[in-house]
mmCIF file of C-alpha atoms in Angstrom:
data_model
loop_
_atom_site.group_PDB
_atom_site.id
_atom_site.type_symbol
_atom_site.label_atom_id
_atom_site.label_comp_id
_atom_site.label_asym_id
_atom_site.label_seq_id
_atom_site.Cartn_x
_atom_site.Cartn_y
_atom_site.Cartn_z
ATOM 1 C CA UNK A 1 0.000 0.000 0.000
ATOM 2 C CA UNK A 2 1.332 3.753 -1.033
ATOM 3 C CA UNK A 3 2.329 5.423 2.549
ATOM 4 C CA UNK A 4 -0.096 8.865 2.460
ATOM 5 C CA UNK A 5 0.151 11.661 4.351
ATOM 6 C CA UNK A 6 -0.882 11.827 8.120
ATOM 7 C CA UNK A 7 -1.778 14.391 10.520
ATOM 8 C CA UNK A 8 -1.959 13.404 14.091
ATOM 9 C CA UNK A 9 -5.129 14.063 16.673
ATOM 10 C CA UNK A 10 -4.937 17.052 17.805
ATOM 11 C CA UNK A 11 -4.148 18.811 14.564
ATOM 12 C CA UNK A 12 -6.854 17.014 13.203
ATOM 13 C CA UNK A 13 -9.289 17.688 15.886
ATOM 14 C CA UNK A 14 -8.779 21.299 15.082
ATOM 15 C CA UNK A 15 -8.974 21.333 11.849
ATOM 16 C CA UNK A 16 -12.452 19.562 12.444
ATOM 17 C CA UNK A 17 -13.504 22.836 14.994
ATOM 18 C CA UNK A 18 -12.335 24.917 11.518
ATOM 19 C CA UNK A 19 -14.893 23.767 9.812
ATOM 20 C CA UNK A 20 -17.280 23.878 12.390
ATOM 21 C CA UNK A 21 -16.834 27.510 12.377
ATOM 22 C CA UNK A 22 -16.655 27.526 8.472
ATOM 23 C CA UNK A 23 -20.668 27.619 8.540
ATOM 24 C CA UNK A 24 -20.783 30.088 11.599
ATOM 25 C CA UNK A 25 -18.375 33.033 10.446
ATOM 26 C CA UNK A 26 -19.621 32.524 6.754
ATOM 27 C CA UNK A 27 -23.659 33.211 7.510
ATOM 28 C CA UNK A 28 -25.025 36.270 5.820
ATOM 29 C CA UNK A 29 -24.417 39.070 7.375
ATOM 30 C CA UNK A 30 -27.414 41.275 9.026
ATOM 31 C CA UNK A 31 -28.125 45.016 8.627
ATOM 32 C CA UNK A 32 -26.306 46.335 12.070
ATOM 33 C CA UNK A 33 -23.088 44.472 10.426
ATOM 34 C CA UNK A 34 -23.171 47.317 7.615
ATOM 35 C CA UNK A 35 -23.184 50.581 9.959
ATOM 36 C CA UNK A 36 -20.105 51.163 9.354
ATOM 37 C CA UNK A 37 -20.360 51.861 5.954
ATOM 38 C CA UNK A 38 -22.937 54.723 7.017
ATOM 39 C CA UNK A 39 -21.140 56.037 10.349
ATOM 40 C CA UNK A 40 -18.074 57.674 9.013
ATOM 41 C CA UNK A 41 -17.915 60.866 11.202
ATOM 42 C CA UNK A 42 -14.584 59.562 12.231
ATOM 43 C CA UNK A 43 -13.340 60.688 8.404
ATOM 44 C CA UNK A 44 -13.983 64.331 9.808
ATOM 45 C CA UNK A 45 -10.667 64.290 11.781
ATOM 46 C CA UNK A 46 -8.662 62.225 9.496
ATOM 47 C CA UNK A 47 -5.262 63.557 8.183
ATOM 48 C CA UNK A 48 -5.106 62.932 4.578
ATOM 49 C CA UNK A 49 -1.777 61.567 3.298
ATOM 50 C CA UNK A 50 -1.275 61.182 -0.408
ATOM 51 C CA UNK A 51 0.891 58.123 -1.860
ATOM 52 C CA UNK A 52 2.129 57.392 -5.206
ATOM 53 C CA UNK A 53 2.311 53.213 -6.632
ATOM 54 C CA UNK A 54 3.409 51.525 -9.683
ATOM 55 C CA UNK A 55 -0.020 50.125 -11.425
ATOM 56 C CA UNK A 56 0.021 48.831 -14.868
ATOM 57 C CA UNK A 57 3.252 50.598 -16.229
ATOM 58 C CA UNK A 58 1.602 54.271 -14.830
ATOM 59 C CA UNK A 59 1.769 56.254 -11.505
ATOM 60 C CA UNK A 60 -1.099 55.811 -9.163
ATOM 61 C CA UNK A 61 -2.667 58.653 -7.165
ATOM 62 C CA UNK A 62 -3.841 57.238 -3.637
ATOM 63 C CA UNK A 63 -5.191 59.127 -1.141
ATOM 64 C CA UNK A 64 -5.040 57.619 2.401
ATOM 65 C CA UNK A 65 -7.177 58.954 4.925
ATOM 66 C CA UNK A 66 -6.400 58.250 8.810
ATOM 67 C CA UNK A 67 -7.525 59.393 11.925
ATOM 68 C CA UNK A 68 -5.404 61.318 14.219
ATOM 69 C CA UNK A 69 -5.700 59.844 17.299
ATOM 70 C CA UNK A 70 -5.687 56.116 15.757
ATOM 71 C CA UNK A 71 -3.463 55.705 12.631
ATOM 72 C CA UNK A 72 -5.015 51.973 12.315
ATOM 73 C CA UNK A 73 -7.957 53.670 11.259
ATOM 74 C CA UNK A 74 -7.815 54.670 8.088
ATOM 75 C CA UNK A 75 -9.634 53.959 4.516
ATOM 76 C CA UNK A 76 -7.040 54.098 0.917
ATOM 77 C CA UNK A 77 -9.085 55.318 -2.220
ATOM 78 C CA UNK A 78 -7.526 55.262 -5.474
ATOM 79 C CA UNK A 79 -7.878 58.361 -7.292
ATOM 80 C CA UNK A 80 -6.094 58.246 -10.983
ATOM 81 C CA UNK A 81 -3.138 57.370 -12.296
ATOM 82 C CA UNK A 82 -0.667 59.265 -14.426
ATOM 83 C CA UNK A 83 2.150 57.893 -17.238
ATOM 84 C CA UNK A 84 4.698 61.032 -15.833
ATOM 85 C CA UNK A 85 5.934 60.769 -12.385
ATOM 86 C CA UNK A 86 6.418 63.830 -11.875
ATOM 87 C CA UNK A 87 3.009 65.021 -12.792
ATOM 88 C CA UNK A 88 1.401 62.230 -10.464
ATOM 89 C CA UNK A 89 3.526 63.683 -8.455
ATOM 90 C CA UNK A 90 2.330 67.652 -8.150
ATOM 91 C CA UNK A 91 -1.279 66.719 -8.678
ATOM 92 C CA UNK A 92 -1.181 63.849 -5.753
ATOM 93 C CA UNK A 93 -0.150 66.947 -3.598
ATOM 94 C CA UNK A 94 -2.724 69.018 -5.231
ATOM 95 C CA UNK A 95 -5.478 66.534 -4.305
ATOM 96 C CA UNK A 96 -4.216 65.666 -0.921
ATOM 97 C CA UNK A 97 -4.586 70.039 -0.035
ATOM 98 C CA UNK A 98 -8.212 69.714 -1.418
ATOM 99 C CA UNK A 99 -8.700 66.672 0.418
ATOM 100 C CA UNK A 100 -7.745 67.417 3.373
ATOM 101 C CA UNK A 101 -10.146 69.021 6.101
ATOM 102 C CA UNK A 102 -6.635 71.227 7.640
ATOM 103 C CA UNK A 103 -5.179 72.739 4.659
ATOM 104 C CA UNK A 104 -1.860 73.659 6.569
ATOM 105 C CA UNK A 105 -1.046 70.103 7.664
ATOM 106 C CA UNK A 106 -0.962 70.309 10.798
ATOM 107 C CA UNK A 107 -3.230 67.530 11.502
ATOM 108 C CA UNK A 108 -0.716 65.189 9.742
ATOM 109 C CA UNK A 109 0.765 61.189 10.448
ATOM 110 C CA UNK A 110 3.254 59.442 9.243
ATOM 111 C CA UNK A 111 2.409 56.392 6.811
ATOM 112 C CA UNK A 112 4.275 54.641 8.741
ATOM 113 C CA UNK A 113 2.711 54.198 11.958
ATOM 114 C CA UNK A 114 -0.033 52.359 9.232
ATOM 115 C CA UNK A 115 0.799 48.922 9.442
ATOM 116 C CA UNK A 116 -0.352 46.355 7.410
ATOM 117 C CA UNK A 117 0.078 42.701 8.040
ATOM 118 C CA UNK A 118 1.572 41.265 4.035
ATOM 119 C CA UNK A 119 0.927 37.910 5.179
ATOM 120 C CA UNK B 1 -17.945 -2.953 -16.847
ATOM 121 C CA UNK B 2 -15.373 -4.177 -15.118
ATOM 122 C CA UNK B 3 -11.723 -4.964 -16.055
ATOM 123 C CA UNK B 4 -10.222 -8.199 -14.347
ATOM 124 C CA UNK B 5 -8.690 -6.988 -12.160
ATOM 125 C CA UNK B 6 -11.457 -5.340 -10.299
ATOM 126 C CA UNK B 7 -13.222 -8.506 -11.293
ATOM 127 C CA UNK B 8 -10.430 -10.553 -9.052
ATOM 128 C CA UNK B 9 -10.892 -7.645 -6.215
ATOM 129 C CA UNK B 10 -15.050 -7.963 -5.718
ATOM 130 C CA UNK B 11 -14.603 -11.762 -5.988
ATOM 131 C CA UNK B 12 -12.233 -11.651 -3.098
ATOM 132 C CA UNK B 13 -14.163 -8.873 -1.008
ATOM 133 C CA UNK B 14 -17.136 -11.558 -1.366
ATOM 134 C CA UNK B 15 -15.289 -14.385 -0.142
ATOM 135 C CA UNK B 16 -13.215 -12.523 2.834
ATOM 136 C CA UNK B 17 -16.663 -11.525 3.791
ATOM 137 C CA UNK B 18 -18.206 -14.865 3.735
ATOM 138 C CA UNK B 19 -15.027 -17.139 4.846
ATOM 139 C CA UNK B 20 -12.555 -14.294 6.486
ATOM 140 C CA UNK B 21 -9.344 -13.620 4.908
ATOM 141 C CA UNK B 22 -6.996 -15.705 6.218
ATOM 142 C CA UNK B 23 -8.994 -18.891 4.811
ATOM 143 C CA UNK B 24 -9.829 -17.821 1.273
ATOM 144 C CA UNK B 25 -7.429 -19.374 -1.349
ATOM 145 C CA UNK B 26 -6.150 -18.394 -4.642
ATOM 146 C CA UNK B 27 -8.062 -21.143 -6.165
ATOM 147 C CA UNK B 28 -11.536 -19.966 -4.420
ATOM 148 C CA UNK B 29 -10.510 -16.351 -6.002
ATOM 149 C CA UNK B 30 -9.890 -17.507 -9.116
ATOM 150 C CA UNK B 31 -13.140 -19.720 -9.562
ATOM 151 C CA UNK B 32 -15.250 -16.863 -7.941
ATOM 152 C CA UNK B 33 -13.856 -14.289 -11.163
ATOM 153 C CA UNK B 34 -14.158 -17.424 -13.069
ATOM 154 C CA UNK B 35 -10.606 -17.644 -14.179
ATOM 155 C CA UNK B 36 -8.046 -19.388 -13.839
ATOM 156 C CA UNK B 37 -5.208 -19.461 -11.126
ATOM 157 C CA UNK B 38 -2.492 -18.941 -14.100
ATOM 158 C CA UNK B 39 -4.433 -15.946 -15.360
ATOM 159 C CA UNK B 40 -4.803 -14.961 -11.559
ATOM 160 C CA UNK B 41 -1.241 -14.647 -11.092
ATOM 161 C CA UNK B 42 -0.771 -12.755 -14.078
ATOM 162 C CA UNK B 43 -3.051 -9.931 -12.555
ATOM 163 C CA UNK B 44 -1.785 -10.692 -8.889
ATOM 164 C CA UNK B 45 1.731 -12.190 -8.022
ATOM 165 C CA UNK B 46 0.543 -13.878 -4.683
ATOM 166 C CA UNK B 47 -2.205 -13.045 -2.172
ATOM 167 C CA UNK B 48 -0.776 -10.621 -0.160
ATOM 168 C CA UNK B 49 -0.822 -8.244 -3.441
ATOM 169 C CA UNK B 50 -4.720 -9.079 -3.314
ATOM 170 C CA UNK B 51 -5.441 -8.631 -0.291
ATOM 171 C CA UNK B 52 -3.127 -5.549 -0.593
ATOM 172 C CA UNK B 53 -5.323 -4.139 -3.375
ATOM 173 C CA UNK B 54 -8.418 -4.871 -2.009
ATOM 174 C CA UNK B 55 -7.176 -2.954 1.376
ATOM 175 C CA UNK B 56 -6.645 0.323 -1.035
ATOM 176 C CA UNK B 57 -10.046 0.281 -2.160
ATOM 177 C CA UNK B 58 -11.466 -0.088 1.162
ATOM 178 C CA UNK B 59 -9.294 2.971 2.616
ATOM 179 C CA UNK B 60 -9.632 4.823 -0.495
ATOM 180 C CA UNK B 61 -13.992 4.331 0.211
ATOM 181 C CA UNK B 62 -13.112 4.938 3.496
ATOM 182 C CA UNK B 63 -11.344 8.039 3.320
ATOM 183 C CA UNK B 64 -14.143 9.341 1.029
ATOM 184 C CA UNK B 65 -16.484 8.972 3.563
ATOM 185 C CA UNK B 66 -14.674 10.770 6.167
ATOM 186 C CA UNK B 67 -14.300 13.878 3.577
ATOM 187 C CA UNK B 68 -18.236 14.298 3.928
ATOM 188 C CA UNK B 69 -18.033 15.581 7.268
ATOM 189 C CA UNK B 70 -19.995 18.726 7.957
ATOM 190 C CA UNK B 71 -20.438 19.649 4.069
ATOM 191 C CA UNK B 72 -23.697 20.938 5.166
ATOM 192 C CA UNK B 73 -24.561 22.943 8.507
ATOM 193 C CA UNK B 74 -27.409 20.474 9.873
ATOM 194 C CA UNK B 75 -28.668 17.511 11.098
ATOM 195 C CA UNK B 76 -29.490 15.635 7.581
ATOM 196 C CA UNK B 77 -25.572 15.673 6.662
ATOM 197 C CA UNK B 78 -24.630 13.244 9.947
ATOM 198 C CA UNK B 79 -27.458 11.348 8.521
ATOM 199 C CA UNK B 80 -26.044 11.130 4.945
ATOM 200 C CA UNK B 81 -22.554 10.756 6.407
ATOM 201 C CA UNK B 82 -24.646 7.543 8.106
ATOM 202 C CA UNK B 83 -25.941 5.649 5.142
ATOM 203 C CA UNK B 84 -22.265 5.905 3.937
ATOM 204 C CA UNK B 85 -20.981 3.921 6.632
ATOM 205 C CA UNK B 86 -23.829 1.592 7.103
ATOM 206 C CA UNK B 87 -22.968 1.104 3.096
ATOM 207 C CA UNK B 88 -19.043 0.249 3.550
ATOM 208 C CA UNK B 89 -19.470 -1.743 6.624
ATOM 209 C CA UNK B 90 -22.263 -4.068 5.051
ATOM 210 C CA UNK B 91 -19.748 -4.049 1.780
ATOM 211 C CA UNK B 92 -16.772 -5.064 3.498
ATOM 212 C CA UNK B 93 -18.077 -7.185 6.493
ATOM 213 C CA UNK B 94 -14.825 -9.128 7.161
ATOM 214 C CA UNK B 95 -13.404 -5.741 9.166
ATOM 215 C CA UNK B 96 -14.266 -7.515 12.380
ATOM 216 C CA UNK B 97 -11.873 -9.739 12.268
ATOM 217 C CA UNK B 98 -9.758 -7.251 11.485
ATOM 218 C CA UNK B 99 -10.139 -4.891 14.930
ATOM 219 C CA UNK B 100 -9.950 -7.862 16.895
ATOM 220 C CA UNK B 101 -6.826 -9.962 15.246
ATOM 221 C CA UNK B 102 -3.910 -9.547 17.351
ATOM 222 C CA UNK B 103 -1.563 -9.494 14.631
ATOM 223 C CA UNK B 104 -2.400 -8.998 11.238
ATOM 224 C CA UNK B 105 -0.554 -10.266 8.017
ATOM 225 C CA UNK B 106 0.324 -6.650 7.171
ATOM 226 C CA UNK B 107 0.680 -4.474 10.167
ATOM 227 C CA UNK B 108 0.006 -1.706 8.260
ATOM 228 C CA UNK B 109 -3.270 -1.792 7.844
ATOM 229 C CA UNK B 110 -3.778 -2.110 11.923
ATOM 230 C CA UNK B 111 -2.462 1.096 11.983
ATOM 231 C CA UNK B 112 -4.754 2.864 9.398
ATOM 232 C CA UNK B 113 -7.287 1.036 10.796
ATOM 233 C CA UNK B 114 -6.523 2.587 14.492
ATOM 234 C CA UNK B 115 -6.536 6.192 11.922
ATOM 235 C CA UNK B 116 -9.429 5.624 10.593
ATOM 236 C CA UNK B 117 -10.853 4.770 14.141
ATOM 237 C CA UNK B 118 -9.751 7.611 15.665
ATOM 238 C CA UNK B 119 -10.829 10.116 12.889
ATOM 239 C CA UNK B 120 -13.868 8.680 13.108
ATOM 240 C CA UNK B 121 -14.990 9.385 16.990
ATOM 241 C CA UNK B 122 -12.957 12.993 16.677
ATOM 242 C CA UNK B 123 -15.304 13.780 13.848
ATOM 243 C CA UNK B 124 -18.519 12.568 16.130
ATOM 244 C CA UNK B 125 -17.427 14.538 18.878
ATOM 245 C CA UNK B 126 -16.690 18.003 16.928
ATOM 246 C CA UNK B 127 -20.246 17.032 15.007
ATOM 247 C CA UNK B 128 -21.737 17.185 18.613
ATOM 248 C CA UNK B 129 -20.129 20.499 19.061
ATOM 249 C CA UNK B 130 -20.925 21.805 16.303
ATOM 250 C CA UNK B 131 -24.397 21.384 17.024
ATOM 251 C CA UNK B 132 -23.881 22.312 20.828
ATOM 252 C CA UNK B 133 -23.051 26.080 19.036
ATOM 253 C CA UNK B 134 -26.017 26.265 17.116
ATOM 254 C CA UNK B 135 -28.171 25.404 20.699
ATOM 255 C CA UNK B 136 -29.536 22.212 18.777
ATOM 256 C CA UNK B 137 -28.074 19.867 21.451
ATOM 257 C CA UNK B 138 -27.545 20.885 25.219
ATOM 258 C CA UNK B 139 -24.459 22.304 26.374
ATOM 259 C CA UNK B 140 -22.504 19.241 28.041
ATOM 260 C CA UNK B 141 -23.771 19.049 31.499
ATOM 261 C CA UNK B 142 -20.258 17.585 32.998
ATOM 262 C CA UNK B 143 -16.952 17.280 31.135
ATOM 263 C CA UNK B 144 -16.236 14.361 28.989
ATOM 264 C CA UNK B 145 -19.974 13.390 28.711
ATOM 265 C CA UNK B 146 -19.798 14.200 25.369
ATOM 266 C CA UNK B 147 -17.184 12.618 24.713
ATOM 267 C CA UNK B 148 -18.163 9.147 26.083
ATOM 268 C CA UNK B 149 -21.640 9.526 23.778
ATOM 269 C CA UNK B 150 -19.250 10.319 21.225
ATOM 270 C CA UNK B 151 -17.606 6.942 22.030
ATOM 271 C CA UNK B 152 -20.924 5.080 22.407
ATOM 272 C CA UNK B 153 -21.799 6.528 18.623
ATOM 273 C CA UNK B 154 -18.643 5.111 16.862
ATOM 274 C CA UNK B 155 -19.945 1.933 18.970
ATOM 275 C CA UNK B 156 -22.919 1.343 17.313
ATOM 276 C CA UNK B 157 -21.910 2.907 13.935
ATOM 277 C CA UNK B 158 -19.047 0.449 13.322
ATOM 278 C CA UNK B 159 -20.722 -2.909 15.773
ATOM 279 C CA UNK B 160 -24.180 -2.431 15.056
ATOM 280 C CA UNK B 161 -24.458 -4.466 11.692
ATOM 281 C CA UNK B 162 -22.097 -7.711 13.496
ATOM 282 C CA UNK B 163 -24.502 -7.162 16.525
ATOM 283 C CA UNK B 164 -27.608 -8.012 14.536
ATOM 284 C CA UNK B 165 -25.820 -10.786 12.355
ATOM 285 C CA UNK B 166 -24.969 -12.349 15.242
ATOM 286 C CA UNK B 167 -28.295 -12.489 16.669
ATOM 287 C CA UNK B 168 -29.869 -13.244 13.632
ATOM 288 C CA UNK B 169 -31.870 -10.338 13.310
ATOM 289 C CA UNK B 170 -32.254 -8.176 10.011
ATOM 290 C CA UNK B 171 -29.889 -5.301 9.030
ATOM 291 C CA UNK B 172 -31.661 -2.651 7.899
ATOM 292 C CA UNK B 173 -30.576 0.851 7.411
ATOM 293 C CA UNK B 174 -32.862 2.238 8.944
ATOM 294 C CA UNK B 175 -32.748 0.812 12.303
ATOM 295 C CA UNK B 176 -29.118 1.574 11.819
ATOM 296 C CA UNK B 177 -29.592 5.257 11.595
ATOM 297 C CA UNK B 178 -32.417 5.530 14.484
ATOM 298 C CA UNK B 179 -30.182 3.440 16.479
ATOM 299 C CA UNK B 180 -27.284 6.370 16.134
ATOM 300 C CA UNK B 181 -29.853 9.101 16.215
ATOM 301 C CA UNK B 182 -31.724 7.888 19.675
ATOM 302 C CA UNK B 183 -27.612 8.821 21.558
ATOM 303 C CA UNK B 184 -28.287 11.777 20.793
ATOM 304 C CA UNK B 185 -32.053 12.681 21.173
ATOM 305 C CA UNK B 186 -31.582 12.675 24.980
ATOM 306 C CA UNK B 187 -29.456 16.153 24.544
ATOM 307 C CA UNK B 188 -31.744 17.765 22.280
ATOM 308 C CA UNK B 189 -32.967 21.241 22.965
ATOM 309 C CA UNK B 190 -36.036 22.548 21.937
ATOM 310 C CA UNK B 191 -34.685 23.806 19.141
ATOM 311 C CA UNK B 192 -33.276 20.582 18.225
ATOM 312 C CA UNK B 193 -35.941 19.017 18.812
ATOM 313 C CA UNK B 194 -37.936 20.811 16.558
ATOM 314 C CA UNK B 195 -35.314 20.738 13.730
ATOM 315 C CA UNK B 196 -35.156 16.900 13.641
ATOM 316 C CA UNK B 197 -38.906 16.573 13.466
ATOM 317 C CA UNK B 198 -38.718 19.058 10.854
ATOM 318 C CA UNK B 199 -36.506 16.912 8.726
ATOM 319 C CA UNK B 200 -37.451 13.362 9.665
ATOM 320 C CA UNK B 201 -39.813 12.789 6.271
ATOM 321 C CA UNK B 202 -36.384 13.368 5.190
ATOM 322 C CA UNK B 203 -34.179 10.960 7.299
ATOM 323 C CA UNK B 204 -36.944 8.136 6.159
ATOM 324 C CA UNK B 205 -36.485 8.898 2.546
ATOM 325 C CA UNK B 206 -32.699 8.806 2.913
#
C-alpha cells in the first residue's frame, strides 16, 4: 500500500472545529453588520496623506485617509493614475490640499505608523 | 464494466466476507472471477498483493467517507454521512476480524485502521459540538460526557451491523440510523428538537 500523508489528533481535531466555524463566520451578514459603511464621522478628523504606486506601467494617485488619534484607522481610495511621475507627483499633492479638512497640515501622520500585516 | 482486475478484487471482497481472509485461497478467487489461477497470477503475483489491493479500495472508500463531514450545517448531513458507513461496513463485512486480530498479516493496515478509528470518533465529537453552538443539542452538562456519547456513537456505527448478524436479526438501514440518532435525542434542545422533526420525512427517505 502507497504510505499517504498523516496528521496526528490534535491537529486534526482542530482542523475539524475549523470547519465547524466555516458555517458560523460565513452566515449572511445582518443590517447592524453594515453601519459602518454609514457612520463615518470619524473621516472628519482624518489627516489625509497622499501616496504614489506603480499600477500597470503608470503612476497611481492614492489618497489615504487616517484618523489622528488612531493611525489603524484609516480607509485608501484610489484616485487616478498618471504615465509622468512627476506630474502624479504635483497633482497627488494638489489633491491631498483639497482633500484634506486642515489645509496647513498640521493635523498630519506618518504612513508609517499604518501597518499592514503582508501575510 | 469491469476490467479483471477489479473482477479478481469484488470476488475476493465476497469471499473474505463470507469465509474471512486468512482462509480464502487463490483457487476460491480464481473460480469466484471465473478464471483461472495462471491468469490470476498474471493480474496478482501472490495473495498478499490481493489482499493488498483490495485494502486500497477499502481505505480509499473509506477516506471518502470521512471527507463528507460537515459539508452541510445540519442535522441531515450526519445522517447522509450515516448511510455511507452503514454502506461500507455491510460491503466489506470481514473488518471484524480485522479490529480484533492480534496481529495482522500486514501491520500496516492495523495502523490505518486505528486512523481511521480515531478520525472517526474525533469527527462525532466536533459534530456534537458543532451542534452544541447552534443550541440544537444541550451544552454538556459535565466534562467528557460528550465525549463518552461520542464513544458510544462510533460503537454502534461500526458494531451495530455484526450485533444483529450475530443475533440473527435483520440489518436494515434504517434501524441503523435511528439506532445512532436515539444517543443523541436525549441532549436535544427545543430547538433541536424541533429541527429533527422538521426533517425526519427526510431521514426516512434517505
Amino acid at each position: 500500500m502507497k504510505p499517504h500523508f498523516r496528521i496526528d489528533e490534535v491537529t486534526y481535531s482542530h482542523l475539524l472545529g475549523r470547519l465547524n466555524d466555516l458555517h458560523v463566520t460565513d452566515k449572511r451578514g445582518t443590517l447592524p453588520d453594515f453601519i459602518f459603511f454609514h457612520k463615518d464621522e470619524w473621516l472628519a478628523d482624518t489627516a489625509v496623506i497622499e501616496e504614489l504606486t506603480r499600477h500597470k506601467g503608470e503612476w497611481q494617485v492614492n489618497l489615504v485617509f487616517a484618523h489622528t488619534n488612531n493611525p489603524m484607522r484609516f480607509i485608501r481610495r484610489q484616485i487616478t493614475s498618471y504615465s509622468c511621475p512627476r506630474k502624479a507627483s504635483l497633482f497627488a499633492s494638489l489633491m491631498r490640499r483639497l482633500a484634506a479638512k486642515d489645509q496647513r497640515g498640521t493635523q498630519a501622520i506618518s504612513i508609517n505608523d499604518i501597518f499592514v500585516a503582508q501575510n | 464494466m469491469h476490467n479483471t482486475k477489479e473482477k479478481i478484487v469484488l470476488a475476493s471482497i465476497k469471499l473474505f466476507n463470507e469465509h474471512g481472509v486468512a482462509s480464502v485461497r487463490l483457487q476460491q478467487i480464481a473460480d469466484e472471477t471465473g478464471i483461472s489461477v495462471g491468469n490470476l497470477a498474471y493480474h496478482f503475483r501472490n495473495k498478499e498483493a490481493i489482499v493488498s489491493s483490495v485494502y486500497e479500495k477499502l481505505f480509499d472508500e473509506f477516506r471518502q467517507l470521512l471527507s463528507t463531514y460537515l459539508l452541510t450545517p445540519s442535522f441531515t448531513d450526519f445522517d447522509m454521512q450515516m448511510s455511507g458507513y452503514f454502506e461500507f461496513f455491510k460491503t466489506y463485512r470481514f473488518y471484524i476480524t480485522d479490529l480484533f486480530s492480534a496481529e495482522h498479516p500486514l501491520p500496516e493496515i492495523q495502523s490505518e485502521w486505528e486512523m481511521f478509528m480515531n478520525k472517526m470518533i474525533l469527527q462525532i465529537r466536533n459534530r456534537i459540538d458543532f451542534h452544541v453552538s447552534r443550541g440544537e443539542l444541550l451544552p454538556e452538562s459535565s466534562q467528557g460526557t460528550y465525549h463518552l456519547i461520542a464513544e458510544s456513537i462510533w460503537m454502534t456505527l461500526v458494531f451495530w451491523i455484526p450485533q444483529q448478524t450475530i443475533r440473527r436479526k435483520p440489518v436494515t438501514e434504517g434501524r441503523y440510523r435511528m439506532a445512532v440518532w436515539n444517543h443523541l435525542k436525549p441532549y436535544f434542545t427545543q430547538k433541536g428538537l424541533d429541527t429533527f422533526e422538521l426533517i425526519s420525512p427526510v431521514l426516512s427517505q434517505n
